[in-house]
Amino acid sequence: MLLFIEILTDGIINFWHNKLRTFLTMLGIIFGVAAVIAMLAIGNGAKIETVKQIEMFGATNILVRAVKLNSDKMDDAVRRLSEGLSIEDAEYIKAVLPFVVNIAPQVEMPDVKVKYNSLEPKANVVGIDENFQGVMHSKIQEGRFIDADDIKIFRRVCVIGPKIRKELFFNEPAINSIIRIDNQQFTVVGVTAGRGVEKGSAAEQKVQIKTRDVESDIYIPITVAQKKFPLTVRQGESFSKALYNRVSDMSIEVKSTDCLAFAKTSITSILKRRHAGTDDFEIIVPLEVLEQSKKAVEIFNLVMVLIASLSLIVGGIGIMNIMLATVTERTREIGIRRAIGATPFVILVQFVAEATIISVFGGLIGIFLGFGISYGVSVYTGWSTYTTFWSVMLSFSFSVFTGVFFGYYPAYKASSKDIIDALRYE
C-alpha cells in the first residue's frame, strides 16, 4: 500500500513539473468525457419531455385533427355533402364504439382577439365541452372548469391558462374578472395549472406532434364558440367552405392501451364513411409516437456516444505517445530503480499508474465541462437536458480504462528494459 502511494505521489509530482505537457495530453480525455455526458444529457432531456408530452395527451387517448383541404379537394368534398369534423362525428363514434370512454371535441378560434383593459395578450381561444378536463387530464389552479350547464345555456364564461393569468392580472384576483373576446364579455371562472411542456421544446421537436402552447389557452363553452361568434368568410370563400371542419380537434379516450390499434382503425373507417371518403382528417396515437420517439432517441444516444468516444480514443493515443516519450526520457531513472531492487512489476505499475492519473484527472475535468455544456445548451437553446449518474460513471469509467489500456504498452516497454543498457543511456 505504501509503495502504491509512493508511486502515485511520484507520478503527480512528475506531472506537476510538466504542467503544460500534461494538460495538453489530457485534452482528448477531457473533451471526450464532456462530449459523452453532454450528448447523453440532451438525449435524456428529450426523452423525459417526450414522456411529459405524451402524458399531456394521455396514454389511452387518440387525437383526431382536421386537415385543411386545397380548393379543388374542398369543392369535391362539398359536392359529396361532407361537412368535415363535427360534434355529430364525436357523438356517433361514442355511440357505436363500446371501448370509447369519452370524447372531447374542440374548436380553435385563431381569428378572435382578446382584450382586458388596455392589454391584448397573444392567446389561443378554444371552444370545449364538459368532457375536456377529464379526457385531457387538465388541472385547475384557481376556480373551476367549464361544466355541462355552461355548455347547455350558452354561458359566457372562460377558463384561462397560467401565462394569460400572469400577463393580464399579475398578483390581482383573476376569478370573476371580465375579459373581452371579440367584443363579447366573458367572466373568468377558472385558471388552469401549468403543464410543463411548451411549444418549441425538445419534446415537440422529438415527438413530431404539433401542439399549441396550452398555458396560453383560453377555454370557452363549445356552444358559445360555434353559435355566438360570427363566422369568418374570407374573400373568394363560400359560406359552405367556411363551415367546413367546424371542429378542429377531437381527443378520444379509450378503455386501455390494448385497444388503441383497433380503435384507430375503427375511427378511421367511421370518419371515412361519414365524410364520403374525403381525407380531411388525420389520426394520431400519442403512445405509438412515443415508442417511435424512444427508438429514435436511443439511436441518437448510441451514435452520439460512439462519436464522442472517438475523442477518448484520440486522447488515449495521446497518452500512449506522451508516456512513450516519458519512458525514453527516464530510461536512466528506470535503470537506477532496477539496480536498487525495483522489480519489472513495480516499474510496470508505476507507469500504468501515471497514465491512469492523467486519465482520472482528465475525466474529472471532463465531468465538470460536460455539466457546463449541458447547462449552456439548456439555457441558450431552450432544450431541456438531464444528466444521469450512470452516464457520468460510464464516461468516467471509459476514460480510466482508456488510460490503463493505452498506458500499458509504454509501461511494458519500461519494465522490460535491460538494467545495464538503461544505466548506460545518456
CSV table of C-alpha atoms in Angstrom, one decimal:
chain,number,residue,atom,x,y,z
A,1,MET,CA,0.0,0.0,0.0
A,2,LEU,CA,2.8,2.4,0.9
A,3,LEU,CA,4.5,1.5,-2.4
A,4,PHE,CA,1.4,2.3,-4.3
A,5,ILE,CA,1.0,5.7,-2.5
A,6,GLU,CA,4.6,6.5,-3.2
A,7,ILE,CA,4.1,5.6,-6.9
A,8,LEU,CA,1.1,7.9,-7.1
A,9,THR,CA,2.9,10.7,-5.3
A,10,ASP,CA,5.9,10.5,-7.7
A,11,GLY,CA,3.6,10.5,-10.7
A,12,ILE,CA,1.7,13.6,-9.6
A,13,ILE,CA,5.0,15.4,-8.8
A,14,ASN,CA,6.4,14.4,-12.2
A,15,PHE,CA,3.3,15.7,-14.0
A,16,TRP,CA,3.3,18.9,-11.9
A,17,HIS,CA,6.8,19.7,-13.2
A,18,ASN,CA,5.5,19.3,-16.8
A,19,LYS,CA,2.1,21.0,-16.3
A,20,LEU,CA,1.6,22.2,-19.9
A,21,ARG,CA,2.5,18.9,-21.5
A,22,THR,CA,0.3,17.0,-19.1
A,23,PHE,CA,-2.6,19.3,-19.7
A,24,LEU,CA,-2.3,19.0,-23.5
A,25,THR,CA,-2.2,15.3,-23.0
A,26,MET,CA,-5.4,15.4,-21.0
A,27,LEU,CA,-7.4,17.4,-23.6
A,28,GLY,CA,-8.5,14.4,-25.6
A,29,ILE,CA,-9.8,12.7,-22.4
A,30,ILE,CA,-11.4,16.0,-21.2
A,31,PHE,CA,-13.3,16.7,-24.4
A,32,GLY,CA,-14.3,13.0,-24.8
A,33,VAL,CA,-15.8,12.7,-21.4
A,34,ALA,CA,-17.5,16.1,-21.7
A,35,ALA,CA,-19.0,15.2,-25.1
A,36,VAL,CA,-20.4,11.9,-23.9
A,37,ILE,CA,-22.0,13.5,-20.8
A,38,ALA,CA,-23.5,16.4,-22.8
A,39,MET,CA,-24.8,14.2,-25.6
A,40,LEU,CA,-26.5,11.8,-23.2
A,41,ALA,CA,-27.9,14.7,-21.2
A,42,ILE,CA,-29.5,16.1,-24.4
A,43,GLY,CA,-30.9,12.7,-25.3
A,44,ASN,CA,-32.3,12.1,-21.8
A,45,GLY,CA,-33.8,15.5,-21.7
A,46,ALA,CA,-35.6,14.9,-24.9
A,47,LYS,CA,-36.9,11.5,-23.7
A,48,ILE,CA,-38.2,13.0,-20.5
A,49,GLU,CA,-40.0,15.9,-22.2
A,50,THR,CA,-41.4,13.4,-24.7
A,51,VAL,CA,-43.0,11.4,-22.0
A,52,LYS,CA,-44.4,14.6,-20.4
A,53,GLN,CA,-46.0,15.5,-23.7
A,54,ILE,CA,-47.5,12.0,-24.2
A,55,GLU,CA,-48.8,12.2,-20.6
A,56,MET,CA,-50.4,15.6,-21.6
A,57,PHE,CA,-52.2,14.0,-24.5
A,58,GLY,CA,-53.0,10.8,-22.5
A,59,ALA,CA,-51.6,7.3,-22.9
A,60,THR,CA,-55.0,5.9,-23.8
A,61,ASN,CA,-56.0,8.8,-26.0
A,62,ILE,CA,-56.4,9.1,-29.7
A,63,LEU,CA,-56.1,12.5,-31.4
A,64,VAL,CA,-58.2,13.3,-34.5
A,65,ARG,CA,-57.3,16.5,-36.2
A,66,ALA,CA,-59.0,18.3,-39.1
A,67,VAL,CA,-56.9,18.7,-42.2
A,68,LYS,CA,-57.2,21.8,-44.3
A,69,LEU,CA,-58.1,20.9,-47.9
A,70,ASN,CA,-56.9,22.8,-51.0
A,71,SER,CA,-59.5,24.5,-53.2
A,72,ASP,CA,-60.2,21.6,-55.6
A,73,LYS,CA,-60.5,19.0,-52.8
A,74,MET,CA,-62.7,21.3,-50.9
A,75,ASP,CA,-65.1,21.7,-53.8
A,76,ASP,CA,-65.2,17.9,-54.2
A,77,ALA,CA,-65.9,17.4,-50.5
A,78,VAL,CA,-68.7,20.0,-50.6
A,79,ARG,CA,-70.2,18.3,-53.6
A,80,ARG,CA,-70.2,15.0,-51.7
A,81,LEU,CA,-72.0,16.7,-48.9
A,82,SER,CA,-69.2,16.2,-46.4
A,83,GLU,CA,-69.1,18.8,-43.6
A,84,GLY,CA,-65.7,17.9,-42.2
A,85,LEU,CA,-65.2,17.1,-38.5
A,86,SER,CA,-68.2,17.9,-36.4
A,87,ILE,CA,-69.7,17.4,-33.0
A,88,GLU,CA,-72.1,14.9,-34.6
A,89,ASP,CA,-69.0,12.8,-35.6
A,90,ALA,CA,-67.9,12.7,-31.9
A,91,GLU,CA,-71.4,11.7,-30.7
A,92,TYR,CA,-71.6,8.9,-33.3
A,93,ILE,CA,-68.2,7.5,-32.5
A,94,LYS,CA,-69.0,7.4,-28.8
A,95,ALA,CA,-72.4,5.8,-29.5
A,96,VAL,CA,-71.2,2.9,-31.8
A,97,LEU,CA,-67.8,2.1,-30.3
A,98,PRO,CA,-68.1,0.4,-26.8
A,99,PHE,CA,-64.4,0.8,-26.0
A,100,VAL,CA,-64.6,4.6,-26.3
A,101,VAL,CA,-64.8,6.1,-22.8
A,102,ASN,CA,-65.2,9.7,-23.7
A,103,ILE,CA,-64.7,12.3,-26.5
A,104,ALA,CA,-63.7,15.9,-26.2
A,105,PRO,CA,-64.3,17.9,-29.4
A,106,GLN,CA,-62.5,21.3,-29.6
A,107,VAL,CA,-63.0,24.4,-31.8
A,108,GLU,CA,-59.9,26.5,-32.2
A,109,MET,CA,-60.6,30.2,-32.9
A,110,PRO,CA,-57.5,31.7,-34.4
A,111,ASP,CA,-59.1,34.9,-35.7
A,112,VAL,CA,-60.5,36.3,-32.4
A,113,LYS,CA,-58.9,39.0,-30.3
A,114,VAL,CA,-58.7,39.0,-26.5
A,115,LYS,CA,-58.6,42.2,-24.5
A,116,TYR,CA,-58.5,43.2,-20.9
A,117,ASN,CA,-58.5,46.9,-20.2
A,118,SER,CA,-55.6,48.1,-22.5
A,119,LEU,CA,-53.9,44.7,-22.6
A,120,GLU,CA,-54.2,42.4,-25.6
A,121,PRO,CA,-52.4,39.1,-24.9
A,122,LYS,CA,-51.5,36.6,-27.6
A,123,ALA,CA,-53.9,33.9,-26.6
A,124,ASN,CA,-55.4,30.7,-28.1
A,125,VAL,CA,-59.2,30.8,-27.7
A,126,VAL,CA,-60.6,27.3,-27.8
A,127,GLY,CA,-64.2,26.1,-27.5
A,128,ILE,CA,-64.5,23.0,-25.4
A,129,ASP,CA,-67.2,20.8,-23.7
A,130,GLU,CA,-67.6,19.4,-20.3
A,131,ASN,CA,-65.5,16.3,-21.2
A,132,PHE,CA,-62.4,18.2,-22.0
A,133,GLN,CA,-60.9,18.3,-18.5
A,134,GLY,CA,-61.3,14.5,-17.9
A,135,VAL,CA,-60.0,13.4,-21.3
A,136,MET,CA,-57.0,15.8,-21.3
A,137,HIS,CA,-56.3,15.5,-17.6
A,138,SER,CA,-56.3,19.3,-17.2
A,139,LYS,CA,-55.8,20.5,-13.6
A,140,ILE,CA,-57.3,23.6,-12.1
A,141,GLN,CA,-55.2,26.0,-10.1
A,142,GLU,CA,-58.0,28.5,-9.3
A,143,GLY,CA,-61.7,28.4,-9.5
A,144,ARG,CA,-63.5,25.7,-11.6
A,145,PHE,CA,-63.6,24.3,-15.2
A,146,ILE,CA,-66.3,24.6,-17.9
A,147,ASP,CA,-69.3,22.4,-16.9
A,148,ALA,CA,-72.4,21.0,-18.6
A,149,ASP,CA,-74.6,23.9,-17.5
A,150,ASP,CA,-72.2,26.3,-19.2
A,151,ILE,CA,-72.5,24.3,-22.4
A,152,LYS,CA,-76.3,24.0,-22.2
A,153,ILE,CA,-77.3,27.6,-21.5
A,154,PHE,CA,-74.5,29.2,-23.6
A,155,ARG,CA,-73.0,30.9,-20.6
A,156,ARG,CA,-70.2,33.4,-21.4
A,157,VAL,CA,-67.6,32.1,-19.1
A,158,CYS,CA,-63.9,31.2,-19.6
A,159,VAL,CA,-61.0,29.4,-18.1
A,160,ILE,CA,-57.6,30.9,-18.7
A,161,GLY,CA,-54.1,29.4,-18.8
A,162,PRO,CA,-51.4,30.4,-16.3
A,163,LYS,CA,-49.5,32.6,-18.8
A,164,ILE,CA,-52.6,34.6,-19.6
A,165,ARG,CA,-53.4,34.9,-15.9
A,166,LYS,CA,-49.9,36.3,-15.2
A,167,GLU,CA,-50.0,38.7,-18.2
A,168,LEU,CA,-53.4,40.1,-17.5
A,169,PHE,CA,-53.8,40.1,-13.8
A,170,PHE,CA,-50.3,39.9,-12.2
A,171,ASN,CA,-51.0,39.5,-8.5
A,172,GLU,CA,-54.6,40.6,-8.7
A,173,PRO,CA,-57.5,38.2,-8.4
A,174,ALA,CA,-58.5,36.7,-11.7
A,175,ILE,CA,-61.7,34.9,-10.8
A,176,ASN,CA,-64.9,36.8,-11.7
A,177,SER,CA,-62.9,39.3,-13.7
A,178,ILE,CA,-64.3,40.3,-17.1
A,179,ILE,CA,-62.3,40.0,-20.3
A,180,ARG,CA,-63.4,40.7,-23.9
A,181,ILE,CA,-63.2,38.2,-26.7
A,182,ASP,CA,-64.1,39.9,-30.0
A,183,ASN,CA,-66.1,42.5,-28.1
A,184,GLN,CA,-68.1,39.9,-26.2
A,185,GLN,CA,-67.7,39.9,-22.4
A,186,PHE,CA,-66.6,36.7,-20.7
A,187,THR,CA,-66.3,36.1,-16.9
A,188,VAL,CA,-63.2,34.3,-15.8
A,189,VAL,CA,-64.3,31.3,-13.7
A,190,GLY,CA,-61.0,29.3,-13.5
A,191,VAL,CA,-57.2,29.2,-14.1
A,192,THR,CA,-55.5,26.0,-15.3
A,193,ALA,CA,-52.3,24.7,-13.7
A,194,GLY,CA,-49.1,24.6,-15.7
A,195,ARG,CA,-48.4,21.6,-17.9
A,196,GLY,CA,-44.6,21.8,-18.0
A,197,VAL,CA,-44.2,21.2,-21.8
A,198,GLU,CA,-44.1,24.2,-24.0
A,199,LYS,CA,-44.4,24.8,-27.7
A,200,GLY,CA,-41.0,24.5,-29.4
A,201,SER,CA,-39.4,22.5,-26.7
A,202,ALA,CA,-37.3,19.3,-27.1
A,203,ALA,CA,-40.4,17.2,-26.7
A,204,GLU,CA,-42.2,18.8,-29.6
A,205,GLN,CA,-39.1,18.5,-31.8
A,206,LYS,CA,-38.6,14.8,-30.9
A,207,VAL,CA,-42.2,13.6,-30.9
A,208,GLN,CA,-43.3,15.5,-34.0
A,209,ILE,CA,-46.8,16.2,-32.6
A,210,LYS,CA,-47.6,19.8,-33.3
A,211,THR,CA,-49.2,21.4,-30.4
A,212,ARG,CA,-50.1,24.9,-29.2
A,213,ASP,CA,-48.8,26.4,-26.0
A,214,VAL,CA,-51.6,25.2,-23.7
A,215,GLU,CA,-50.5,27.6,-21.0
A,216,SER,CA,-51.7,30.5,-23.2
A,217,ASP,CA,-55.1,28.9,-23.9
A,218,ILE,CA,-58.5,30.5,-23.0
A,219,TYR,CA,-61.3,27.9,-22.9
A,220,ILE,CA,-64.9,28.9,-23.6
A,221,PRO,CA,-68.0,26.7,-23.9
A,222,ILE,CA,-68.1,25.0,-27.3
A,223,THR,CA,-71.7,26.0,-27.9
A,224,VAL,CA,-70.8,29.7,-27.5
A,225,ALA,CA,-67.8,29.2,-29.8
A,226,GLN,CA,-70.0,27.8,-32.6
A,227,LYS,CA,-73.2,29.7,-32.2
A,228,LYS,CA,-72.4,33.2,-30.7
A,229,PHE,CA,-69.4,34.2,-32.8
A,230,PRO,CA,-69.9,35.4,-36.4
A,231,LEU,CA,-68.4,33.0,-39.0
A,232,THR,CA,-65.5,34.5,-40.8
A,233,VAL,CA,-65.9,34.1,-44.5
A,234,ARG,CA,-62.7,35.0,-46.3
A,235,GLN,CA,-62.5,36.6,-49.8
A,236,GLY,CA,-63.2,34.0,-52.5
A,237,GLU,CA,-64.6,31.5,-50.0
A,238,SER,CA,-68.2,30.3,-50.0
A,239,PHE,CA,-70.2,30.0,-46.8
A,240,SER,CA,-70.3,26.2,-47.0
A,241,LYS,CA,-66.5,26.1,-47.2
A,242,ALA,CA,-66.2,28.4,-44.2
A,243,LEU,CA,-68.5,26.0,-42.3
A,244,TYR,CA,-66.2,23.0,-43.2
A,245,ASN,CA,-64.4,21.4,-40.2
A,246,ARG,CA,-66.3,23.3,-37.5
A,247,VAL,CA,-64.5,21.1,-35.1
A,248,SER,CA,-60.7,21.4,-35.2
A,249,ASP,CA,-59.7,18.5,-32.9
A,250,MET,CA,-61.2,15.6,-31.1
A,251,SER,CA,-59.5,13.9,-28.2
A,252,ILE,CA,-60.8,10.3,-27.8
A,253,GLU,CA,-60.2,8.3,-24.7
A,254,VAL,CA,-60.4,4.5,-24.9
A,255,LYS,CA,-60.6,2.0,-22.2
A,256,SER,CA,-57.0,0.6,-22.4
A,257,THR,CA,-53.8,0.8,-24.4
A,258,ASP,CA,-54.6,-2.7,-25.7
A,259,CYS,CA,-57.4,-1.5,-27.9
A,260,LEU,CA,-55.6,1.6,-29.3
A,261,ALA,CA,-54.7,0.0,-32.7
A,262,PHE,CA,-58.2,-1.4,-33.2
A,263,ALA,CA,-59.8,1.9,-32.1
A,264,LYS,CA,-57.6,3.8,-34.6
A,265,THR,CA,-58.7,1.5,-37.5
A,266,SER,CA,-62.4,1.7,-36.4
A,267,ILE,CA,-62.4,5.5,-36.1
A,268,THR,CA,-60.7,5.9,-39.4
A,269,SER,CA,-63.3,3.7,-41.1
A,270,ILE,CA,-66.2,5.6,-39.5
A,271,LEU,CA,-65.0,9.0,-40.4
A,272,LYS,CA,-64.2,8.0,-43.9
A,273,ARG,CA,-67.7,6.8,-44.3
A,274,ARG,CA,-69.3,9.8,-42.7
A,275,HIS,CA,-67.1,12.2,-44.8
A,276,ALA,CA,-67.8,10.5,-48.1
A,277,GLY,CA,-64.3,9.2,-48.5
A,278,THR,CA,-62.7,12.6,-48.1
A,279,ASP,CA,-59.2,12.7,-46.5
A,280,ASP,CA,-60.0,15.8,-44.3
A,281,PHE,CA,-58.7,14.4,-41.0
A,282,GLU,CA,-55.6,12.8,-39.5
A,283,ILE,CA,-55.4,10.4,-36.6
A,284,ILE,CA,-52.5,10.4,-34.2
A,285,VAL,CA,-52.0,7.8,-31.4
A,286,PRO,CA,-49.5,9.5,-29.0
A,287,LEU,CA,-48.5,6.2,-27.4
A,288,GLU,CA,-47.4,4.9,-30.9
A,289,VAL,CA,-45.4,8.1,-31.5
A,290,LEU,CA,-43.8,7.7,-28.0
A,291,GLU,CA,-42.5,4.3,-28.9
A,292,GLN,CA,-41.1,5.6,-32.2
A,293,SER,CA,-39.6,8.6,-30.4
A,294,LYS,CA,-37.9,6.4,-27.8
A,295,LYS,CA,-36.3,4.3,-30.5
A,296,ALA,CA,-35.1,7.4,-32.3
A,297,VAL,CA,-33.6,8.8,-29.1
A,298,GLU,CA,-31.9,5.5,-28.3
A,299,ILE,CA,-30.3,5.5,-31.8
A,300,PHE,CA,-29.4,9.2,-31.3
A,301,ASN,CA,-27.7,8.5,-28.0
A,302,LEU,CA,-25.8,5.5,-29.3
A,303,VAL,CA,-24.5,7.4,-32.4
A,304,MET,CA,-23.5,10.4,-30.3
A,305,VAL,CA,-21.8,8.3,-27.7
A,306,LEU,CA,-19.8,6.5,-30.4
A,307,ILE,CA,-18.8,9.8,-32.0
A,308,ALA,CA,-17.8,11.2,-28.6
A,309,SER,CA,-15.9,8.1,-27.8
A,310,LEU,CA,-13.6,8.8,-30.7
A,311,SER,CA,-12.3,11.7,-28.7
A,312,LEU,CA,-11.5,9.4,-25.8
A,313,ILE,CA,-9.6,7.0,-28.2
A,314,VAL,CA,-7.7,10.0,-29.6
A,315,GLY,CA,-7.0,11.0,-26.0
A,316,GLY,CA,-5.8,7.5,-25.2
A,317,ILE,CA,-3.4,7.6,-28.2
A,318,GLY,CA,-2.1,11.0,-26.9
A,319,ILE,CA,-1.5,9.4,-23.5
A,320,MET,CA,0.4,6.5,-25.1
A,321,ASN,CA,2.6,8.9,-27.1
A,322,ILE,CA,3.5,11.1,-24.1
A,323,MET,CA,4.2,8.0,-22.0
A,324,LEU,CA,6.5,6.6,-24.6
A,325,ALA,CA,8.3,9.9,-24.7
A,326,THR,CA,8.4,9.8,-20.9
A,327,VAL,CA,9.8,6.3,-20.8
A,328,THR,CA,12.6,7.4,-23.2
A,329,GLU,CA,13.4,10.5,-21.1
A,330,ARG,CA,13.5,8.5,-17.9
A,331,THR,CA,15.5,5.5,-19.2
A,332,ARG,CA,18.4,6.2,-16.8
A,333,GLU,CA,16.0,6.6,-13.9
A,334,ILE,CA,14.4,3.2,-14.7
A,335,GLY,CA,17.9,1.6,-14.7
A,336,ILE,CA,18.7,3.1,-11.3
A,337,ARG,CA,15.4,1.9,-9.8
A,338,ARG,CA,16.0,-1.6,-11.2
A,339,ALA,CA,19.6,-1.5,-9.8
A,340,ILE,CA,18.5,-0.7,-6.3
A,341,GLY,CA,15.9,-3.5,-6.2
A,342,ALA,CA,12.7,-2.5,-8.1
A,343,THR,CA,11.2,-5.4,-10.0
A,344,PRO,CA,9.8,-5.2,-13.5
A,345,PHE,CA,6.3,-5.4,-12.0
A,346,VAL,CA,6.9,-2.3,-9.9
A,347,ILE,CA,8.1,-0.4,-12.9
A,348,LEU,CA,5.1,-1.6,-14.9
A,349,VAL,CA,2.7,-0.5,-12.1
A,350,GLN,CA,4.5,2.8,-11.8
A,351,PHE,CA,4.0,3.8,-15.5
A,352,VAL,CA,0.5,2.4,-15.7
A,353,ALA,CA,-0.4,4.4,-12.6
A,354,GLU,CA,1.0,7.6,-14.2
A,355,ALA,CA,-1.1,7.0,-17.3
A,356,THR,CA,-4.1,6.4,-15.1
A,357,ILE,CA,-3.5,9.6,-13.2
A,358,ILE,CA,-3.7,11.6,-16.5
A,359,SER,CA,-7.0,9.9,-17.5
A,360,VAL,CA,-8.5,10.3,-14.0
A,361,PHE,CA,-7.8,14.0,-13.7
A,362,GLY,CA,-8.8,14.5,-17.4
A,363,GLY,CA,-12.0,12.6,-16.7
A,364,LEU,CA,-12.8,14.7,-13.6
A,365,ILE,CA,-12.3,17.9,-15.5
A,366,GLY,CA,-14.4,16.5,-18.4
A,367,ILE,CA,-17.3,15.8,-16.0
A,368,PHE,CA,-17.4,19.4,-14.9
A,369,LEU,CA,-17.1,20.6,-18.5
A,370,GLY,CA,-19.9,18.2,-19.5
A,371,PHE,CA,-22.2,19.6,-16.9
A,372,GLY,CA,-21.3,23.1,-18.1
A,373,ILE,CA,-22.0,22.2,-21.8
A,374,SER,CA,-25.4,20.6,-20.8
A,375,TYR,CA,-26.4,23.7,-18.8
A,376,GLY,CA,-25.3,26.0,-21.7
A,377,VAL,CA,-27.4,24.0,-24.2
A,378,SER,CA,-30.4,24.2,-21.9
A,379,VAL,CA,-30.1,28.0,-21.3
A,380,TYR,CA,-29.3,29.1,-24.9
A,381,THR,CA,-31.4,26.7,-27.0
A,382,GLY,CA,-34.4,26.0,-24.7
A,383,TRP,CA,-33.8,22.3,-24.9
A,384,SER,CA,-34.1,20.5,-21.5
A,385,THR,CA,-31.1,18.4,-20.5
A,386,TYR,CA,-30.9,15.8,-17.9
A,387,THR,CA,-27.6,14.3,-16.7
A,388,THR,CA,-27.9,10.8,-15.1
A,389,PHE,CA,-25.5,9.2,-12.6
A,390,TRP,CA,-24.9,6.2,-14.9
A,391,SER,CA,-23.9,8.5,-17.9
A,392,VAL,CA,-21.3,10.2,-15.7
A,393,MET,CA,-20.0,6.9,-14.4
A,394,LEU,CA,-19.9,5.4,-17.9
A,395,SER,CA,-17.9,8.2,-19.4
A,396,PHE,CA,-15.5,8.4,-16.4
A,397,SER,CA,-15.0,4.7,-16.3
A,398,PHE,CA,-14.3,4.6,-20.0
A,399,SER,CA,-11.7,7.4,-19.5
A,400,VAL,CA,-9.9,5.5,-16.8
A,401,PHE,CA,-10.0,2.3,-18.9
A,402,THR,CA,-8.5,4.3,-21.8
A,403,GLY,CA,-5.6,5.5,-19.6
A,404,VAL,CA,-4.9,2.0,-18.4
A,405,PHE,CA,-5.2,0.4,-21.8
A,406,PHE,CA,-3.1,2.9,-23.7
A,407,GLY,CA,-0.7,3.3,-20.9
A,408,TYR,CA,0.1,-0.4,-20.6
A,409,TYR,CA,2.3,-0.7,-23.7
A,410,PRO,CA,4.7,2.2,-22.7
A,411,ALA,CA,4.7,0.7,-19.1
A,412,TYR,CA,5.6,-2.7,-20.5
A,413,LYS,CA,8.4,-1.2,-22.6
A,414,ALA,CA,9.8,0.5,-19.4
A,415,SER,CA,9.6,-2.7,-17.3
A,416,SER,CA,11.3,-4.8,-20.0
A,417,LYS,CA,14.4,-2.6,-20.3
A,418,ASP,CA,17.7,-4.2,-19.6
A,419,ILE,CA,19.3,-2.8,-16.4
A,420,ILE,CA,22.8,-2.3,-17.9
A,421,ASP,CA,21.5,-0.7,-21.1
A,422,ALA,CA,19.3,1.6,-19.1
A,423,LEU,CA,22.2,2.7,-16.8
A,424,ARG,CA,24.4,3.4,-19.8
A,425,TYR,CA,21.6,5.6,-21.5
A,426,GLU,CA,22.6,9.2,-21.9
